[in-house]
Amino acid sequence: MQTSSRLVKWLISGPPLLFLLIFFVTPSLIMIFTSFRLPGEFGGLAPVKLLPGEVAGDSGLTIETYQFFFSDFIYIEIFLKSFAVATITTLICIAMAYPLALLIARSRKKFRNLMIMLVVLPFASNFLVRIYAWMIILGPESGLSHFINGILVFFGIAPVTLLFSPFAVLIGMVYVHLPFMILPLYTNLEKHDPILLDAAQDLGANSWQRFWYVTWPQSLPGIFSGSALVFIPALGMFAIPDILGGTGDIMIGNLIKDQFLGTRDWPFGSTLSIMLTLAVLGIAGLFSWFAKPAIRMT
Amino acid sequence: MIKIPHRQTVLWIASILVYAFLYIPLIIIVVFSFNDSKLNAEWVGFTLHWYKALLNNHEMLLAARNSLIIAISASFLATTLGTMAGLAIHRYKLKVLPILAFTPVAMPEILLGVSLLLFFLQVLNLTLGMLSIIIAHTTFCIGFVAIIVRARLQGMDESIFEAARDLGATPWQTFHQITLPLIRPAIIAGALMSFTLSIDDFVITFFTKGVGEPILPIQIYTMIKVAVTPEVNAISTLLMLLTLTLIIIATRFDTSMLRGESK
Amino acid sequence: MVDSLPISVRLSLALLITISAIGCVQQNNSTGSNKTPARILQVFNWNNYIAPETIQRFEASCDCQVKQDYFSDNEEMLAKLAAGASGYDLIVPTGNAMDTLIRQGVLIPLDKASLPNIKNIHPAYLKTLFDPTNQYSVPYAYTLTVLGFNTNKVRELGLPTDTWAIIFEPEYLQKIKGRVTVLDSPRELMAAALLYLGYAANDQDETHWNQAKELIIRAKPYWAAFSNTSYIREIAIGDLWVAHGYSNDLFQAALDAQKTGRHFAIDYAIPKQGAVMSLDSIVLHQSGKHPDLAHQFINFMLDGKNSVELTNLIGSGNPNMDAKPFIRLELLQNKVIFPDEESLSRLEMITDLNHKQRRILSRIWTEIKLR
């Protein structure tokens, strides 16, 4: 009996474990290893000499990518900028998701699912298609551009281009990530006990006070998990700045992509990826630490 | 005197604006897919030209087929492995497997894409192509399946398994006759989720794709970057139409689906 | 049982079923309708860099199928090859990228005996710096990186058109703010800046690079975008007034503006400080499966009547003497597409960089993008 249950344990945990060891752990280790190597003359990597007898100083391993990363503030600046974009995206998502999540949570039960479905539905369309839609809306020939620039010109302000700007990037970011904020927030708000609000009302709290002292603190775990779901993917995004961004919209993701598909510098690309991983781990740790007290969601 | 609007009214207005934000872009895509002008700017006239062009676009049809093959293979693999992982994580106190299964879900996709690219090229010496994409998609889908399966198991009464054991069922009998039927919805859910994640995935596909076989998201990306024609609107509209049909079918398929999102 | 699933999941279930159904239909269609020819010639080429009718004629003559993959930048092509892309019989790289491929040892030497038409190539385009004996390459077509402009706007604003200053000097840029694009390519933009500063396009001195960087950063606020493709359409419809772009693309834009009856014309010129010439050649990649078919294709493309189709289609330069009689007159007389001796002396072909230089250039480019 003992051996057979042992066997069962290995039978069911073995295959996924093996698969993930090969296709997740090994690639990650290789990425770390790659960051210490030298790029090949034409791309790819220079050979490594680890056999005994070879000169240690010329092993083909180096920490120069890390020195390069820290040698100039420019890369840290890109990280900071990406953090800023991800943070603003998250904040806008909170501001937009909250009223809707609250409304859904307070609607009659039979409408709730319909309303949630309406949030999820746009997600059935392809990710790139959703970004592309904004290219049309913000394009220089679009109605919106003409309208806004009409107003600006009327007040004597120079017309602006909406597409290919930081503004376009933010809109795209928010658009793509918004449901990831609405859903956890709704799941949280739905669980709130209305008795607490009634009690607050009985104690003479006005609607604003009821929100601020009762609903808001209770909803923090929902906000934290939503924020993690928005912030982390937003941090590594490259397609949105690539498609909607202008002359200055570059994020870590674009930089990493460029090392592999432009500059042919795999070691530095790996270093940047490792830095991004560290940043994500730090952020994830921070979120779970904040959210811990009450996070017992799905 | 202006009457301060009722709070519910404010909520409604804000919510309607958010819904509008979510839907207007999609509506615009659909409308312009029927527009008789190369520029997505103003309405010129009705045409089906872009749809016809799409049907004659061999690359695009091939891309759709390739994406389907990838999505079906990856979701099959991920569902099998993910279900095992979900079961194992729930039943045994495992330390390593949960971390390995759940981390790819939480990481920015680009990291997985880059590390797999390096891995395929250096270690496996694998020519990038459909196989590398299938493996890559499986890797990040396993976690999603495992999460869904585990959540389902967590919500179940443990005593049923004990009862089965007490009645002398072998582990296989318990699994086959009790556990499997109970978690079947979660398995189906996981499979569907993997399928949708795979067919929609752009970033990981971008890094692990080879050259030669067109893949749907990459094809759309190239169209957006290089030559924006309403053909992109047409393919987008078709994809959306597909989902809409599915929703109607899904409602027929089970009328209780709008009743409640139970756990 | 099923009703306990979340809605989204059930939606996806139905999605799966329908998509699979459609997939089967599609698969049947594609297998049913076109019989795959025995041999497929895989070409890794620039986007829109061969006339469709040329391909059709070649396919008819060889009972084979030509399949193309596209790149829009040499670096992109090299990166994709470095990242394992393979199976190509033919690649159409620019000189510097070809240089890399040759030194990498991934090209197959040409069998000149099966390329009798090579005699059609003008000697000036043979024996390049990168492949002095044409062991690996046959010149295909060339483009220049020049300045394109909306003639009406430029005249109206009194701007010069024969100097890179127009995209680098705030004095001119302030009149055309937001109406200028430059190429989204580190090498091309740096070359333009270096030329404007009086250095060679291939200058590899880091201090000169930094000067170029400063110049670019100073000018950047006036630019609408870095653009490799979208400028073609935008300058043709009048949204853009000045563009740093490729001669063949600008030729397209000029033609478009003319055809759609715009009230302005598009023109382009080689700046007096010099410009970059990109000579694209056809080479044989070792990963190709049909070297014989590839030779057949090269020889076919060396025939003036075939070679000219691309020139007449996109306005690229043509090194083929046999093609001259078939070239449209307005192209032949265009000094940017067929530069005279004096202009030729001001043109430079870009050479490849080593990995250290690539990394430094990448950092400069990052800084340019970020500032």
Coordinates of C-alpha atoms in Angstrom, one line a residue, chain A residues 9-10 13, chain B residues 85 87-99:
Chain A
K9 CA 2.4 10.3 -6.3
W10 CA 5.2 10.1 -8.7
S13 CA 3.5 14.7 -10.2
Chain B
A85 CA -0.1 19.1 -11.6
L87 CA -4.1 17.0 -8.6
A88 CA -0.6 16.5 -7.2
I89 CA -0.4 19.9 -5.7
H90 CA -3.7 19.5 -4.0
R91 CA -3.1 16.0 -2.7
Y92 CA 0.5 16.1 -1.6
K93 CA 2.5 18.7 0.2
L94 CA 4.8 19.5 -2.7
K95 CA 7.2 22.3 -2.6
V96 CA 8.8 22.5 -6.0
L97 CA 5.9 21.8 -8.4
P98 CA 3.6 24.6 -7.3
I99 CA 6.4 27.1 -7.8

